[in-house]
Amino acid sequence: MAGYQYSGKIDHTEKTITALYRAQYHAYEKPQMLLWMGIGFVMVLIAALTNIPLWAKGILLLVGAWLIISMDFPSQIRADRALEARNGSLPSMQYEFHKDRIRVSGEGSMSIPYKKIVRLAEDKEYFYLFMGKDSICMVDRSFIKPKSADKFKQFMTNKTGLDWQNEKSLLALNLADVILMFRNRKEKK
């Protein structure tokens, strides 16, 4: 290979921009998401268990249900704004993973030392490399070369000293996930 260990890319579409903002929101705003879901649940319980006028129950149920099901609504708004600001001109980014840095090209080029990466996350289709809340590299799994997602993940773990986070639904969280979420939030401050 031409001086790098792995390469990858992402050709951004509306779907990838939405996934990017969703991953960012899930990585950094889970406590807020849990709060909104909890408030929605309490509103639904109040509507179901109290003797208040029917119109008030309807409002509580409507708002409560919306808070429960739209936990990542702010990420969708941010993605829509980003898409609108770009007027359909979405970038294609290429990544070369060298021994000491990541070389990024697409809309300009830059080198990122591995020590700047603060979080590694993944979902079924993409890898997310966070340098901060508002600085993310997104790599399409299907474009990793040589083709071995597991070896690439191990390479990134070795270079950054970080473990991969699998972004999952709030309903699938367990106690260890909640503890990790609050520990990450505390380290961020």
mmCIF file of C-alpha atoms in Angstrom:
data_model
loop_
_atom_site.group_PDB
_atom_site.id
_atom_site.type_symbol
_atom_site.label_atom_id
_atom_site.label_comp_id
_atom_site.label_asym_id
_atom_site.label_seq_id
_atom_site.Cartn_x
_atom_site.Cartn_y
_atom_site.Cartn_z
ATOM 1 C CA MET A 1 0.000 0.000 0.000
ATOM 2 C CA ALA A 2 1.077 3.569 -0.603
ATOM 3 C CA GLY A 3 2.454 4.301 2.869
ATOM 4 C CA TYR A 4 -0.817 3.800 4.713
ATOM 5 C CA GLN A 5 -2.282 0.857 6.591
ATOM 6 C CA TYR A 6 -5.955 1.337 5.697
ATOM 7 C CA SER A 7 -8.002 3.594 3.478
ATOM 8 C CA GLY A 8 -11.662 4.515 3.418
ATOM 9 C CA LYS A 9 -14.099 7.047 2.129
ATOM 10 C CA ILE A 10 -17.609 8.401 2.397
ATOM 11 C CA ASP A 11 -19.731 9.834 -0.396
ATOM 12 C CA HIS A 12 -22.178 11.992 1.506
ATOM 13 C CA THR A 13 -25.883 11.889 0.746
ATOM 14 C CA GLU A 14 -28.920 13.093 2.685
ATOM 15 C CA LYS A 15 -28.927 9.718 4.421
ATOM 16 C CA THR A 16 -25.292 9.955 5.540
ATOM 17 C CA ILE A 17 -25.657 13.543 6.775
ATOM 18 C CA THR A 18 -28.696 12.500 8.814
ATOM 19 C CA ALA A 19 -26.771 9.503 10.202
ATOM 20 C CA LEU A 20 -23.797 11.748 11.055
ATOM 21 C CA TYR A 21 -25.858 14.233 13.059
ATOM 22 C CA ARG A 22 -27.781 11.407 14.712
ATOM 23 C CA ALA A 23 -24.537 9.709 15.792
ATOM 24 C CA GLN A 24 -23.217 13.022 17.121
ATOM 25 C CA TYR A 25 -26.399 13.637 19.095
ATOM 26 C CA HIS A 26 -26.469 10.110 20.492
ATOM 27 C CA ALA A 27 -22.793 10.298 21.449
ATOM 28 C CA TYR A 28 -23.008 13.577 23.342
ATOM 29 C CA GLU A 29 -26.627 14.158 24.323
ATOM 30 C CA LYS A 30 -27.879 10.860 25.792
ATOM 31 C CA PRO A 31 -28.535 12.381 29.246
ATOM 32 C CA GLN A 32 -30.722 15.044 27.625
ATOM 33 C CA MET A 33 -32.480 12.368 25.581
ATOM 34 C CA LEU A 34 -33.170 10.348 28.744
ATOM 35 C CA LEU A 35 -34.492 13.471 30.459
ATOM 36 C CA TRP A 36 -36.936 14.241 27.630
ATOM 37 C CA MET A 37 -38.046 10.615 27.487
ATOM 38 C CA GLY A 38 -38.578 10.619 31.270
ATOM 39 C CA ILE A 39 -40.597 13.836 31.143
ATOM 40 C CA GLY A 40 -42.721 12.383 28.344
ATOM 41 C CA PHE A 41 -43.294 9.190 30.321
ATOM 42 C CA VAL A 42 -44.344 11.179 33.406
ATOM 43 C CA MET A 43 -46.770 13.233 31.294
ATOM 44 C CA VAL A 44 -48.351 10.061 29.891
ATOM 45 C CA LEU A 45 -48.631 8.594 33.408
ATOM 46 C CA ILE A 46 -50.270 11.774 34.724
ATOM 47 C CA ALA A 47 -52.775 11.674 31.868
ATOM 48 C CA ALA A 48 -53.537 8.009 32.484
ATOM 49 C CA LEU A 49 -53.678 8.006 36.281
ATOM 50 C CA THR A 50 -55.219 11.321 37.287
ATOM 51 C CA ASN A 51 -58.715 12.672 37.182
ATOM 52 C CA ILE A 52 -58.205 15.798 35.075
ATOM 53 C CA PRO A 53 -60.391 17.142 32.257
ATOM 54 C CA LEU A 54 -60.340 15.182 29.021
ATOM 55 C CA TRP A 55 -58.833 18.062 27.043
ATOM 56 C CA ALA A 56 -55.906 18.258 29.513
ATOM 57 C CA LYS A 57 -55.392 14.490 29.263
ATOM 58 C CA GLY A 58 -55.303 14.803 25.492
ATOM 59 C CA ILE A 59 -52.670 17.530 25.609
ATOM 60 C CA LEU A 60 -50.554 15.599 28.145
ATOM 61 C CA LEU A 61 -50.780 12.408 26.081
ATOM 62 C CA LEU A 62 -49.942 14.213 22.851
ATOM 63 C CA VAL A 63 -46.926 16.098 24.246
ATOM 64 C CA GLY A 64 -45.753 13.130 26.336
ATOM 65 C CA ALA A 65 -45.916 10.691 23.426
ATOM 66 C CA TRP A 66 -44.091 13.161 21.177
ATOM 67 C CA LEU A 67 -41.291 13.556 23.749
ATOM 68 C CA ILE A 68 -40.958 9.773 24.051
ATOM 69 C CA ILE A 69 -40.792 8.992 20.332
ATOM 70 C CA SER A 70 -38.849 12.018 19.076
ATOM 71 C CA MET A 71 -35.775 11.779 21.274
ATOM 72 C CA ASP A 72 -33.354 12.558 18.441
ATOM 73 C CA PHE A 73 -35.514 15.233 16.804
ATOM 74 C CA PRO A 74 -32.851 17.943 17.426
ATOM 75 C CA SER A 75 -30.341 15.931 15.378
ATOM 76 C CA GLN A 76 -32.784 15.788 12.476
ATOM 77 C CA ILE A 77 -33.263 19.566 12.628
ATOM 78 C CA ARG A 78 -29.469 20.113 12.564
ATOM 79 C CA ALA A 79 -29.091 17.692 9.634
ATOM 80 C CA ASP A 80 -31.848 19.460 7.693
ATOM 81 C CA ARG A 81 -30.201 22.848 8.312
ATOM 82 C CA ALA A 82 -26.819 21.527 7.167
ATOM 83 C CA LEU A 83 -28.343 20.066 4.011
ATOM 84 C CA GLU A 84 -30.187 23.290 3.289
ATOM 85 C CA ALA A 85 -27.039 25.377 3.786
ATOM 86 C CA ARG A 86 -25.125 23.219 1.293
ATOM 87 C CA ASN A 87 -27.797 23.474 -1.431
ATOM 88 C CA GLY A 88 -27.323 19.838 -2.410
ATOM 89 C CA SER A 89 -23.541 20.099 -2.775
ATOM 90 C CA LEU A 90 -22.377 17.280 -0.496
ATOM 91 C CA PRO A 91 -18.729 16.287 -0.128
ATOM 92 C CA SER A 92 -16.952 13.053 -0.811
ATOM 93 C CA MET A 93 -14.214 12.450 1.766
ATOM 94 C CA GLN A 94 -11.218 10.122 1.457
ATOM 95 C CA TYR A 95 -9.195 8.811 4.404
ATOM 96 C CA GLU A 96 -5.749 7.262 4.604
ATOM 97 C CA PHE A 97 -4.849 5.716 7.950
ATOM 98 C CA HIS A 98 -1.077 5.963 8.383
ATOM 99 C CA LYS A 99 1.024 4.710 11.297
ATOM 100 C CA ASP A 100 0.967 8.076 13.095
ATOM 101 C CA ARG A 101 -1.928 10.030 11.592
ATOM 102 C CA ILE A 102 -5.043 10.078 9.459
ATOM 103 C CA ARG A 103 -4.820 11.936 6.163
ATOM 104 C CA VAL A 104 -8.184 13.434 5.194
ATOM 105 C CA SER A 105 -8.951 14.835 1.762
ATOM 106 C CA GLY A 106 -12.083 15.975 0.002
ATOM 107 C CA GLU A 107 -13.038 19.540 0.849
ATOM 108 C CA GLY A 108 -9.422 20.509 1.360
ATOM 109 C CA SER A 109 -6.980 18.235 3.116
ATOM 110 C CA MET A 110 -5.522 17.808 6.580
ATOM 111 C CA SER A 111 -3.683 15.393 8.830
ATOM 112 C CA ILE A 112 -5.129 14.307 12.158
ATOM 113 C CA PRO A 113 -2.859 12.709 14.776
ATOM 114 C CA TYR A 114 -4.482 9.717 16.454
ATOM 115 C CA LYS A 115 -4.124 11.358 19.873
ATOM 116 C CA LYS A 116 -6.696 13.989 18.835
ATOM 117 C CA ILE A 117 -9.435 11.364 18.529
ATOM 118 C CA VAL A 118 -11.559 11.322 21.698
ATOM 119 C CA ARG A 119 -14.244 8.793 20.797
ATOM 120 C CA LEU A 120 -14.748 5.885 18.409
ATOM 121 C CA ALA A 121 -18.309 4.889 17.517
ATOM 122 C CA GLU A 122 -19.923 2.604 14.992
ATOM 123 C CA ASP A 123 -23.245 1.481 13.658
ATOM 124 C CA LYS A 124 -24.180 -1.086 11.002
ATOM 125 C CA GLU A 125 -22.992 1.052 8.080
ATOM 126 C CA TYR A 126 -20.471 3.620 9.326
ATOM 127 C CA PHE A 127 -17.505 4.294 11.582
ATOM 128 C CA TYR A 128 -17.415 7.642 13.422
ATOM 129 C CA LEU A 129 -14.134 9.140 14.611
ATOM 130 C CA PHE A 130 -14.802 12.030 17.008
ATOM 131 C CA MET A 131 -12.224 14.747 17.651
ATOM 132 C CA GLY A 132 -14.844 16.610 19.661
ATOM 133 C CA LYS A 133 -18.558 17.223 19.713
ATOM 134 C CA ASP A 134 -18.504 19.202 16.468
ATOM 135 C CA SER A 135 -15.582 17.522 14.704
ATOM 136 C CA ILE A 136 -16.283 14.070 13.271
ATOM 137 C CA CYS A 137 -14.876 11.888 10.525
ATOM 138 C CA MET A 138 -17.390 9.439 9.107
ATOM 139 C CA VAL A 139 -16.176 6.413 7.161
ATOM 140 C CA ASP A 140 -18.398 4.058 5.185
ATOM 141 C CA ARG A 141 -17.717 0.472 6.339
ATOM 142 C CA SER A 142 -18.050 -0.871 2.799
ATOM 143 C CA PHE A 143 -15.126 1.273 1.565
ATOM 144 C CA ILE A 144 -12.533 0.200 4.155
ATOM 145 C CA LYS A 145 -9.509 -1.311 2.423
ATOM 146 C CA PRO A 146 -8.105 -3.831 2.968
ATOM 147 C CA LYS A 147 -11.567 -5.267 3.566
ATOM 148 C CA SER A 148 -11.586 -6.185 7.243
ATOM 149 C CA ALA A 149 -13.744 -4.123 9.557
ATOM 150 C CA ASP A 150 -12.571 -6.078 12.600
ATOM 151 C CA LYS A 151 -8.873 -5.536 11.824
ATOM 152 C CA PHE A 152 -9.530 -1.858 11.117
ATOM 153 C CA LYS A 153 -11.316 -1.501 14.457
ATOM 154 C CA GLN A 154 -8.405 -3.182 16.246
ATOM 155 C CA PHE A 155 -5.953 -0.898 14.419
ATOM 156 C CA MET A 156 -7.876 2.204 15.539
ATOM 157 C CA THR A 157 -8.163 0.893 19.114
ATOM 158 C CA ASN A 158 -4.392 0.341 19.210
ATOM 159 C CA LYS A 159 -3.632 3.790 17.773
ATOM 160 C CA THR A 160 -6.065 5.766 19.942
ATOM 161 C CA GLY A 161 -6.270 3.693 23.119
ATOM 162 C CA LEU A 162 -10.066 3.988 22.886
ATOM 163 C CA ASP A 163 -12.754 1.327 22.771
ATOM 164 C CA TRP A 164 -15.467 1.369 20.123
ATOM 165 C CA GLN A 165 -18.918 2.499 21.239
ATOM 166 C CA ASN A 166 -21.860 0.873 19.525
ATOM 167 C CA GLU A 167 -24.544 3.522 19.317
ATOM 168 C CA LYS A 168 -27.785 1.833 20.268
ATOM 169 C CA SER A 169 -31.322 2.762 21.093
ATOM 170 C CA LEU A 170 -31.992 4.225 24.518
ATOM 171 C CA LEU A 171 -34.422 1.384 25.115
ATOM 172 C CA ALA A 172 -31.528 -1.087 24.751
ATOM 173 C CA LEU A 173 -29.338 0.627 27.365
ATOM 174 C CA ASN A 174 -28.229 -1.346 30.385
ATOM 175 C CA LEU A 175 -26.736 -0.143 33.687
ATOM 176 C CA ALA A 176 -23.155 -0.336 32.371
ATOM 177 C CA ASP A 177 -24.122 1.875 29.403
ATOM 178 C CA VAL A 178 -25.704 4.471 31.707
ATOM 179 C CA ILE A 179 -22.611 4.526 33.956
ATOM 180 C CA LEU A 180 -20.346 4.919 30.899
ATOM 181 C CA MET A 181 -22.586 7.671 29.560
ATOM 182 C CA PHE A 182 -22.308 9.714 32.763
ATOM 183 C CA ARG A 183 -18.558 9.001 33.049
ATOM 184 C CA ASN A 184 -18.048 10.302 29.485
ATOM 185 C CA ARG A 185 -20.137 13.365 30.303
ATOM 186 C CA LYS A 186 -18.052 14.043 33.412
ATOM 187 C CA GLU A 187 -14.778 13.682 31.452
ATOM 188 C CA LYS A 188 -16.095 16.085 28.803
ATOM 189 C CA LYS A 189 -16.469 18.901 31.347
#
